[in-house]
PDB file of C-alpha atoms in Angstrom:
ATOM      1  CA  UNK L 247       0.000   0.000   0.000  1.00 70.00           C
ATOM      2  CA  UNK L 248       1.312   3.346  -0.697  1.00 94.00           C
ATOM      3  CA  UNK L 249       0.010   5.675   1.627  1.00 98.00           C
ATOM      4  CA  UNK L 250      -0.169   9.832   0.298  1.00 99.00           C
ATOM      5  CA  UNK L 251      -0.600  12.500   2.848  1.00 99.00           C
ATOM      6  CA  UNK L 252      -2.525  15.222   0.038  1.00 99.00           C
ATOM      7  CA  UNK L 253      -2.335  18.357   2.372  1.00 98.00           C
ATOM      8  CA  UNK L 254      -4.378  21.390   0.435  1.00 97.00           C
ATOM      9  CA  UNK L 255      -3.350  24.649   0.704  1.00 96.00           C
ATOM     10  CA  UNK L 256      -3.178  28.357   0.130  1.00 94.00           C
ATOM     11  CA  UNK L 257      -2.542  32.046   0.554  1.00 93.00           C
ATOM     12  CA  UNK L 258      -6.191  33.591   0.498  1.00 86.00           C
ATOM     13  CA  UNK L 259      -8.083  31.510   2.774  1.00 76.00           C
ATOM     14  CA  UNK L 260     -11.253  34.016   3.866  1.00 69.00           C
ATOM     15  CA  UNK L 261     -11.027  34.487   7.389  1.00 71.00           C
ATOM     16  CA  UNK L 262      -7.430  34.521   7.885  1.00 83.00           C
ATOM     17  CA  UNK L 263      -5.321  35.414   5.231  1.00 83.00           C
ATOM     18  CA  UNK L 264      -1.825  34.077   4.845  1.00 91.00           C
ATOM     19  CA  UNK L 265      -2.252  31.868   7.557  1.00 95.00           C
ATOM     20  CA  UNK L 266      -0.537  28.767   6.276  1.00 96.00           C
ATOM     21  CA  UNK L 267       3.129  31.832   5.890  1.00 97.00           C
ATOM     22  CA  UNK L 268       2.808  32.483   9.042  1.00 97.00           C
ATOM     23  CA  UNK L 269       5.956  32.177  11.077  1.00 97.00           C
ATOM     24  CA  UNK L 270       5.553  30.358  14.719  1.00 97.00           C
ATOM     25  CA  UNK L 271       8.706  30.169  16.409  1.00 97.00           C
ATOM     26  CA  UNK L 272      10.697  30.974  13.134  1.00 97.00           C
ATOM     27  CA  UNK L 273       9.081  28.635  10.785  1.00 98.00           C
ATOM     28  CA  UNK L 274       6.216  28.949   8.677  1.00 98.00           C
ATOM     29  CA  UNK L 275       2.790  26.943   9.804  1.00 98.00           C
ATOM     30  CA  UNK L 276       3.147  25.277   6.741  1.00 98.00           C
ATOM     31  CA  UNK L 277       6.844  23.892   7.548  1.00 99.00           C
ATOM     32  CA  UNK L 278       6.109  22.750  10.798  1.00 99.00           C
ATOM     33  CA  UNK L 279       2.648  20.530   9.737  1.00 99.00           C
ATOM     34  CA  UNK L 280       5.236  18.603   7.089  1.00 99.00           C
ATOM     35  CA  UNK L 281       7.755  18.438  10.175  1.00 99.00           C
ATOM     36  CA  UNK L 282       5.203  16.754  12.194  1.00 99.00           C
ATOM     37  CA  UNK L 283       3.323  14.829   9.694  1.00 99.00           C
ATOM     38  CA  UNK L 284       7.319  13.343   8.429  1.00 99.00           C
ATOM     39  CA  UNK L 285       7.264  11.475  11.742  1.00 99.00           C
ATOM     40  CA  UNK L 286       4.343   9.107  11.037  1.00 98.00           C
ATOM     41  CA  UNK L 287       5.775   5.745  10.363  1.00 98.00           C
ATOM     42  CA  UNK L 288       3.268   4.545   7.643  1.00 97.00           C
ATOM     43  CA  UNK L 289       3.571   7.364   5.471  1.00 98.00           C
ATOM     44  CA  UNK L 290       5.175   7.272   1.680  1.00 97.00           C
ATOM     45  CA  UNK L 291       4.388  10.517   0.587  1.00 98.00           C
ATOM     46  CA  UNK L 292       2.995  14.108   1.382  1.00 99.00           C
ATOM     47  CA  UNK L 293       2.082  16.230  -1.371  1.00 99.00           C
ATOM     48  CA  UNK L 294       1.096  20.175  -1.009  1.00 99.00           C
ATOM     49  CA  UNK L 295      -1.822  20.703  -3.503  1.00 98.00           C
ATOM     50  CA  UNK L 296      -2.182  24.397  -3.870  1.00 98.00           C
ATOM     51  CA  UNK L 297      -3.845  26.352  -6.734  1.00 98.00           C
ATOM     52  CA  UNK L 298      -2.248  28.075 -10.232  1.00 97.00           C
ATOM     53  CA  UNK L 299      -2.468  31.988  -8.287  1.00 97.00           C
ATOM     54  CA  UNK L 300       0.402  33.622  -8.531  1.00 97.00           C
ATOM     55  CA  UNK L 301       0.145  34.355  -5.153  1.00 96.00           C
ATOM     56  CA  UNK L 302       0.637  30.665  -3.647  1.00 97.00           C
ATOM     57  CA  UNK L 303       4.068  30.855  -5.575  1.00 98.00           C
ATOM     58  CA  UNK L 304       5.480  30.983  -2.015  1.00 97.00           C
ATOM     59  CA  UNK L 305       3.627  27.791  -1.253  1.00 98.00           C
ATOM     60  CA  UNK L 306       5.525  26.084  -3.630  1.00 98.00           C
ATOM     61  CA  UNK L 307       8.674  27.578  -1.893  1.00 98.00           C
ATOM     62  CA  UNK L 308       7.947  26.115   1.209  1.00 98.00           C
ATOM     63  CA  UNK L 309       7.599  22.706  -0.607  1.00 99.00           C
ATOM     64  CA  UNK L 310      10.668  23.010  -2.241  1.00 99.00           C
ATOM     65  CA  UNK L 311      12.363  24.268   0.821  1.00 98.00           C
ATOM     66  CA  UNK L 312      11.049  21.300   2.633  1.00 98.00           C
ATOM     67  CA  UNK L 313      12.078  18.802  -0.440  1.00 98.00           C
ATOM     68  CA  UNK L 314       8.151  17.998  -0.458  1.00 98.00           C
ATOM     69  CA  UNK L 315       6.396  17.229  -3.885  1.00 98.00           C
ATOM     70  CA  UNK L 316       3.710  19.709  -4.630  1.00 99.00           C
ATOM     71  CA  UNK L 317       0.717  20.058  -7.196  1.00 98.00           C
ATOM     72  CA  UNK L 318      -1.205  23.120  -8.648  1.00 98.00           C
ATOM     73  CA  UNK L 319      -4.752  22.719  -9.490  1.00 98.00           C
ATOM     74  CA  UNK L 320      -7.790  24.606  -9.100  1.00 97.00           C
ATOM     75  CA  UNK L 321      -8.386  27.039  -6.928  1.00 95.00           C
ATOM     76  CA  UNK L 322     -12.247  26.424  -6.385  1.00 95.00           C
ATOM     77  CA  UNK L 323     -12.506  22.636  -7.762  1.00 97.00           C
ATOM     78  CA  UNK L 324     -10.436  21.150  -4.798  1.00 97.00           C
ATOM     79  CA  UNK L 325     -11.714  17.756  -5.359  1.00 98.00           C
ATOM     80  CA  UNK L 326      -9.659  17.744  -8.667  1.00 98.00           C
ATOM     81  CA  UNK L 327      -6.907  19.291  -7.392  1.00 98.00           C
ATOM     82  CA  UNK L 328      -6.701  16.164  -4.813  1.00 99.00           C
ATOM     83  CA  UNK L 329      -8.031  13.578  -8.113  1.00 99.00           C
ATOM     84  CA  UNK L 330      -5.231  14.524 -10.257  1.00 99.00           C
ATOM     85  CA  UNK L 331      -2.092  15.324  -7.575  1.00 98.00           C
ATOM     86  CA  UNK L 332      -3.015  11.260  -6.420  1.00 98.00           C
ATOM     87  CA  UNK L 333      -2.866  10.609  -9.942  1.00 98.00           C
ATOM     88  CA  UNK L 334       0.779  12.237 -10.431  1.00 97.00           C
ATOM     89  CA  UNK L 335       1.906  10.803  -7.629  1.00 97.00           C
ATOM     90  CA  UNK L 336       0.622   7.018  -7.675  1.00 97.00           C
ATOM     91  CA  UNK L 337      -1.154   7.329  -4.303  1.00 98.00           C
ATOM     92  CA  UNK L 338      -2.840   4.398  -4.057  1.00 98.00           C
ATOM     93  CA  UNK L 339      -4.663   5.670   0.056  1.00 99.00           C
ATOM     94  CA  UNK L 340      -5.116   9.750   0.514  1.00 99.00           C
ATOM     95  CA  UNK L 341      -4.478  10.753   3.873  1.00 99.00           C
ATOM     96  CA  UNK L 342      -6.202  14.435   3.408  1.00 98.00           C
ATOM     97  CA  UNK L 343      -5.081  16.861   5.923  1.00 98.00           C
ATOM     98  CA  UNK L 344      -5.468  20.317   5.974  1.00 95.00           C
ATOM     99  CA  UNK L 345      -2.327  23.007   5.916  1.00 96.00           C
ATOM    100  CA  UNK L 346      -3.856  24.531   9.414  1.00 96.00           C
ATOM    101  CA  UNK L 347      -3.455  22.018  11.590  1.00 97.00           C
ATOM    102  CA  UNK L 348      -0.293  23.166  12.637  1.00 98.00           C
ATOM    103  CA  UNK L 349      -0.588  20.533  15.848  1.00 99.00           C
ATOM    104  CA  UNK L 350      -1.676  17.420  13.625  1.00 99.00           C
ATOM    105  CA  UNK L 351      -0.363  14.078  15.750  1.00 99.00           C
ATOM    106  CA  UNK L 352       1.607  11.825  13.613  1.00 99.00           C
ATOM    107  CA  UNK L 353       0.516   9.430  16.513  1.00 98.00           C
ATOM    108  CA  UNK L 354      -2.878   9.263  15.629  1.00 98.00           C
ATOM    109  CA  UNK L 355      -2.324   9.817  12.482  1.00 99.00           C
ATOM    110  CA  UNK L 356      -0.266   5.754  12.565  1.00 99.00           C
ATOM    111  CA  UNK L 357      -3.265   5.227  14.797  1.00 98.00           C
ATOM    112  CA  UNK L 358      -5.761   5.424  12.504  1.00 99.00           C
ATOM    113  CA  UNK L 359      -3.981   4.308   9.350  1.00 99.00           C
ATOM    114  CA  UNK L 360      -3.587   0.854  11.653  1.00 98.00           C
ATOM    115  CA  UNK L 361      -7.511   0.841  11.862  1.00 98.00           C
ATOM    116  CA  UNK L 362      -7.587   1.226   8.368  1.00 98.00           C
ATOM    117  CA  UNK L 363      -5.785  -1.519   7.710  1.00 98.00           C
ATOM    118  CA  UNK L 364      -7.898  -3.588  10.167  1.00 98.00           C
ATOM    119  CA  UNK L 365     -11.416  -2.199   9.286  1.00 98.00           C
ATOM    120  CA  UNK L 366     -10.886  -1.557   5.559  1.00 98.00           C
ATOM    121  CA  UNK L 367     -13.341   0.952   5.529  1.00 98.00           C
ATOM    122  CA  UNK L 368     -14.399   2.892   1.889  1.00 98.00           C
ATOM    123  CA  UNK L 369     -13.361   5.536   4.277  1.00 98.00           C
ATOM    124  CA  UNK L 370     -12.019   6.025   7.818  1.00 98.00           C
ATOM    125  CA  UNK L 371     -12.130   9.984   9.768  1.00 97.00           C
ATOM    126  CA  UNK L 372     -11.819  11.396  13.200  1.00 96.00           C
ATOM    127  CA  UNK L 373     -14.265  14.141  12.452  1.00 91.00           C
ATOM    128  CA  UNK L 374     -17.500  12.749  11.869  1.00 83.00           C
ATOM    129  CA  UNK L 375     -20.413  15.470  10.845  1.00 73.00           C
ATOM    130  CA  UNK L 376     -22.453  14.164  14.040  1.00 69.00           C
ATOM    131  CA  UNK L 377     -21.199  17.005  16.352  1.00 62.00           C
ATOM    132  CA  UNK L 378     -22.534  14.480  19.066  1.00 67.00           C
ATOM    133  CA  UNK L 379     -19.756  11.874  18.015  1.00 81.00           C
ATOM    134  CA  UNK L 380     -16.323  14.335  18.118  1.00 90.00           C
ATOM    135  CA  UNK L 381     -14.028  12.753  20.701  1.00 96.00           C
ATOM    136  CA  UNK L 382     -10.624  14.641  19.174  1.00 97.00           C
ATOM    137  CA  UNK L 383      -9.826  18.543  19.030  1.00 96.00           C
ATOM    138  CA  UNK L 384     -10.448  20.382  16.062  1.00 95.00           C
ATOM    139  CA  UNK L 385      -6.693  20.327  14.535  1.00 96.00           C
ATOM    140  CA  UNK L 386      -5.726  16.887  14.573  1.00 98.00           C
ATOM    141  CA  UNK L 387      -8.362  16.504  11.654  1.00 96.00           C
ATOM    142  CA  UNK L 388      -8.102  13.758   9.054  1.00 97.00           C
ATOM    143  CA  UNK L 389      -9.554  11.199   6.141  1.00 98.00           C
ATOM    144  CA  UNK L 390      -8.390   8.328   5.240  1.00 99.00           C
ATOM    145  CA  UNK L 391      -9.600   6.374   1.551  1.00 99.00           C
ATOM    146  CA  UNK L 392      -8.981   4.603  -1.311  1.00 99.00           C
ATOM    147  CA  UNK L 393      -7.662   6.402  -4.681  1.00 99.00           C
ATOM    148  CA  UNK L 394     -10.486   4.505  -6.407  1.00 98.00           C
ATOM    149  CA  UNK L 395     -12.802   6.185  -4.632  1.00 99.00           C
ATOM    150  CA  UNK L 396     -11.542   9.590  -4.931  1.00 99.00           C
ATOM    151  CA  UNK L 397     -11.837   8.736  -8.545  1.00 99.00           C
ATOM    152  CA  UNK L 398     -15.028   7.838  -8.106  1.00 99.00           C
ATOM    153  CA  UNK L 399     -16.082  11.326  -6.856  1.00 98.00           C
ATOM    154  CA  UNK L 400     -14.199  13.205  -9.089  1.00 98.00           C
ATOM    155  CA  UNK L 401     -16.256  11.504 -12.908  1.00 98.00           C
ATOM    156  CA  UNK L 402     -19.498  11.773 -10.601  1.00 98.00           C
ATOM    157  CA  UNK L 403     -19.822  14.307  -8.307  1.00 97.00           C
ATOM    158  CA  UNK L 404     -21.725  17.536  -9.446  1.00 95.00           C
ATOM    159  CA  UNK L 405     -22.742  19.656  -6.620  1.00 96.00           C
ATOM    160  CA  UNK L 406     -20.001  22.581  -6.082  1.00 96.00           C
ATOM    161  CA  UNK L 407     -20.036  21.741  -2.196  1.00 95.00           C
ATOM    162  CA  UNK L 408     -19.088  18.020  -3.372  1.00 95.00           C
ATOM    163  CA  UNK L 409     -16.435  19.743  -5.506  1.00 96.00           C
ATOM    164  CA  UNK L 410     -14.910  22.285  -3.039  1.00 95.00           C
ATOM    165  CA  UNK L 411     -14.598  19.872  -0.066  1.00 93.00           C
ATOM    166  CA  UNK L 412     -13.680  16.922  -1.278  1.00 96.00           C
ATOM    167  CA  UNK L 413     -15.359  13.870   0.433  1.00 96.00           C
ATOM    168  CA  UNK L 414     -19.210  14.771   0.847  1.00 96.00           C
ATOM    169  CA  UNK L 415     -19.499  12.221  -2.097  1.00 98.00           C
ATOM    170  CA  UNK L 416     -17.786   9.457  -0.650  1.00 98.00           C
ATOM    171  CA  UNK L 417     -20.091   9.660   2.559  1.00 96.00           C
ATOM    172  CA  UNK L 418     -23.087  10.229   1.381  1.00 96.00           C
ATOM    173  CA  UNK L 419     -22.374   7.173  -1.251  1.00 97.00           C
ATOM    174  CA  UNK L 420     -20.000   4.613   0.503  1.00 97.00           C
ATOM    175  CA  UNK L 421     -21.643   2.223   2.560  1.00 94.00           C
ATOM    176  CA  UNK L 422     -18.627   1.660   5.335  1.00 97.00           C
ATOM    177  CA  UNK L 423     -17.677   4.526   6.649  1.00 96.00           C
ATOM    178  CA  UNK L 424     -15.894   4.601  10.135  1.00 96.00           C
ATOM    179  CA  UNK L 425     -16.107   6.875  12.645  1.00 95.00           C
ATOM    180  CA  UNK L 426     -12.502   6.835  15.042  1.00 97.00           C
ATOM    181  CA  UNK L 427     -12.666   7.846  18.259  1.00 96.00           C
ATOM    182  CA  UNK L 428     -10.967   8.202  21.281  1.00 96.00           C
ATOM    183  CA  UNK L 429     -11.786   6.669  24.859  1.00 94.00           C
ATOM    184  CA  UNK L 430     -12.407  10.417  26.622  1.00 96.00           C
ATOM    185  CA  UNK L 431     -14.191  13.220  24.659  1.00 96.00           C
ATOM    186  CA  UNK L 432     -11.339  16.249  24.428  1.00 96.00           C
ATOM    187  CA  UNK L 433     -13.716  17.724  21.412  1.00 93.00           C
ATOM    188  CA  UNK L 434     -14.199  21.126  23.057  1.00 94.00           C
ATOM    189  CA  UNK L 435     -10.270  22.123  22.536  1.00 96.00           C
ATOM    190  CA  UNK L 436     -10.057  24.014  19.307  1.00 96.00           C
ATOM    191  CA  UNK L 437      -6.557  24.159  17.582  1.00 97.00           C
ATOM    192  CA  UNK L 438      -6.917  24.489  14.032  1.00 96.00           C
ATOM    193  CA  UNK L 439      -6.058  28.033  12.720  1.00 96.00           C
ATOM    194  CA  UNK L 440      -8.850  29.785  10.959  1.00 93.00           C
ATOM    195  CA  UNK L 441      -9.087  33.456  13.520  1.00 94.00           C
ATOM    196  CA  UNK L 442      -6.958  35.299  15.576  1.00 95.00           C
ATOM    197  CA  UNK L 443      -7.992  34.205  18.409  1.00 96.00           C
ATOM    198  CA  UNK L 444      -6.896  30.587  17.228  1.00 97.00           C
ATOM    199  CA  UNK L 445      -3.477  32.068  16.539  1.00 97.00           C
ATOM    200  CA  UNK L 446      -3.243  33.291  19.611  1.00 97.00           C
ATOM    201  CA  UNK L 447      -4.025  29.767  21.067  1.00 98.00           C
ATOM    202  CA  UNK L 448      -1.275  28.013  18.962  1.00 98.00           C
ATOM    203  CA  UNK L 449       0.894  30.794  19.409  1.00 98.00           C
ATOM    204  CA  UNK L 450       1.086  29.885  23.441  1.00 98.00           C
ATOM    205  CA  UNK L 451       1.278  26.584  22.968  1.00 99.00           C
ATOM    206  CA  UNK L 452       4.090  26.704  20.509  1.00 99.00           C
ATOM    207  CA  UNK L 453       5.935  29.128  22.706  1.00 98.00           C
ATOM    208  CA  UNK L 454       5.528  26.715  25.842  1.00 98.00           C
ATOM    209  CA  UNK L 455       6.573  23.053  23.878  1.00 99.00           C
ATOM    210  CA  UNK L 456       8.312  23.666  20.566  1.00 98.00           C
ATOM    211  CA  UNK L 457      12.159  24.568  21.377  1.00 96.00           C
ATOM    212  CA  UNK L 458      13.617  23.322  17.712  1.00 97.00           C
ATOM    213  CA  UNK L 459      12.322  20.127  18.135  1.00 97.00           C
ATOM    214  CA  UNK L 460       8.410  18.637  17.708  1.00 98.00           C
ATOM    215  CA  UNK L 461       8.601  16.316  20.651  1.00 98.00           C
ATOM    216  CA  UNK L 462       4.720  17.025  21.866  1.00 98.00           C
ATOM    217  CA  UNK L 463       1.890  15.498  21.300  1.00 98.00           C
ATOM    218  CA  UNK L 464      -1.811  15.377  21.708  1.00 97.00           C
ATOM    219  CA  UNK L 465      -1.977  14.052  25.601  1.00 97.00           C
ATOM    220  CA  UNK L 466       0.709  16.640  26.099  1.00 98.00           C
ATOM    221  CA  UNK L 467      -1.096  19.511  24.555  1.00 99.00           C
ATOM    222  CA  UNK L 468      -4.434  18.132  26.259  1.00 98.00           C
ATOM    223  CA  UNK L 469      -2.429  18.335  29.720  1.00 98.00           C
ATOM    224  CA  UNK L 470      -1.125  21.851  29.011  1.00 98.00           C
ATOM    225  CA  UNK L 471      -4.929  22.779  28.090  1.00 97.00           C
ATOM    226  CA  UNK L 472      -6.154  21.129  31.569  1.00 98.00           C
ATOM    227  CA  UNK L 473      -3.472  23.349  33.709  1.00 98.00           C
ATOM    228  CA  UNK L 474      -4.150  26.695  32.052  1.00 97.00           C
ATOM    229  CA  UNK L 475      -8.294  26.478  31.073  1.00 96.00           C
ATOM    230  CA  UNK L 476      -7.514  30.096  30.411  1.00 97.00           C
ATOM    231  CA  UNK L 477      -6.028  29.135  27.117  1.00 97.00           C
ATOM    232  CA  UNK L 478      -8.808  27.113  25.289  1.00 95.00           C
ATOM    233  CA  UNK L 479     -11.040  29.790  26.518  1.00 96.00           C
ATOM    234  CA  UNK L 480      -9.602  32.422  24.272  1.00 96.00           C
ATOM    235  CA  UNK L 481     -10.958  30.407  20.996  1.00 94.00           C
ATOM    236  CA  UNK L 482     -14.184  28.546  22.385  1.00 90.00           C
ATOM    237  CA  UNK L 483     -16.707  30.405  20.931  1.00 85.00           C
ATOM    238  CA  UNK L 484     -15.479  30.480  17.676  1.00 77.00           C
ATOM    239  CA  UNK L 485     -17.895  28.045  14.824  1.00 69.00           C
ATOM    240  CA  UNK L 486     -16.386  25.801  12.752  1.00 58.00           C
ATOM    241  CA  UNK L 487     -16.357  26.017   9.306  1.00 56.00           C
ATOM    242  CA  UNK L 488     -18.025  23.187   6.942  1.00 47.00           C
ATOM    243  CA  UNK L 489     -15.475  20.538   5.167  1.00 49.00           C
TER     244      UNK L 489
END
């Protein structure tokens, strides 16, 4: 099995711009999610699928810095721009992770790739779209299928939602879909990066843990969280987007 982390990203996200550039401890977001996603075990690949703007130009920089293949697609149809950097690359199971999830676990990451394995699932998540069935914080977000599903969706699906975020299709047409979670629910910690007020909550943690070196991990960051409430406060009210 060759295994393809496909992390999407960009410079003009809506809410806050530039995030993915943004320098935490001098490095960019974007540099430390491949630092901590390179630690998984089970992992062949990871390919940064940005768009054709001139503007995510320093995207590809980062990729090349970083010795990471990258793909440019389209900006809007994302779904294709995951169909056809798979394609280029031979992936034969997308990991799809998002480029602000700048505390993604390569832990659970192996965790649920070994699930995967176990379950074979037509696809396997941590973030279900029952609110009611989060057990993980918003950050350590991924999906885990089969390229010829991903294929599937991109020659059939024809809704723009389907097309901008990538696996509606598969759920609402694969029939075993699994739903990991972990044994306590920690799904009221926020730390993906979409506001300033969830910079501001990555930016402490960062500051606290990362001293050259990613060496923490969920339970750490969880721990951190439980000693200073203070911190997850500063983020708590803020909605997550869809996809």
């Amino acid at each position: 099995m060759k295994y393809a982390v496909i992390m999407q990203a960009r410079t003009n996200s809506s809410r806050l711009r530039g995030k993915v550039l943004r320098e935490l401890q001098g490095k960019t977001v974007l540099e430390h999610d491949i630092e901590r996603i390179r630690q998984s075990r089970y992992i062949d690949e990871i390919i940064i699928a940005t768009t054709e703007r001139k503007e995510d130009d320093a995207i590809v920089a980062i990729a090349k810095k970083c010795q990471v293949p990258f793909f440019r697609g389209s900006e809007e149809d994302v779904l294709s721009r995951y169909y056809y950097a798979a394609l280029a690359f031979g992936a034969e199971h997308i990991i799809r992770i998002t480029s602000d999830c700048p505390l993604i676990d390569p832990h659970v990451i192996d965790e649920i790739i070994g699930c995967y394995e176990e379950k074979k699932p037509d696809i396997i998540t941590n973030v279900p779209n029952e609110w009611e069935k989060m057990t993980y914080p918003r950050g350590l977000d991924l999906e885990i299928f089969p390229f010829w599903w991903l294929e599937k969706a991109f020659q059939e699906a024809d809704r723009a939602y389907d097309r901008e975020h990538v696996s509606p299709y598969i759920y609402d047409h694969a029939k075993n879909r699994y739903y990991y979670r972990y044994e306590q629910d920690f799904s009221k910690y926020r730390w993906t990066l979409d506001t300033p007020e969830d910079w501001e909550v990555i930016e402490r943690v960062y500051a606290h843990f990362y001293h050259g070196i990613h060496n923490f991990y969920f339970e750490d960051i969880i721990g951190y969280m439980q000693e200073h409430p203070e911190i997850a406060m500063l983020n708590q009210n803020i909605q997550q987007k869809l996809g």
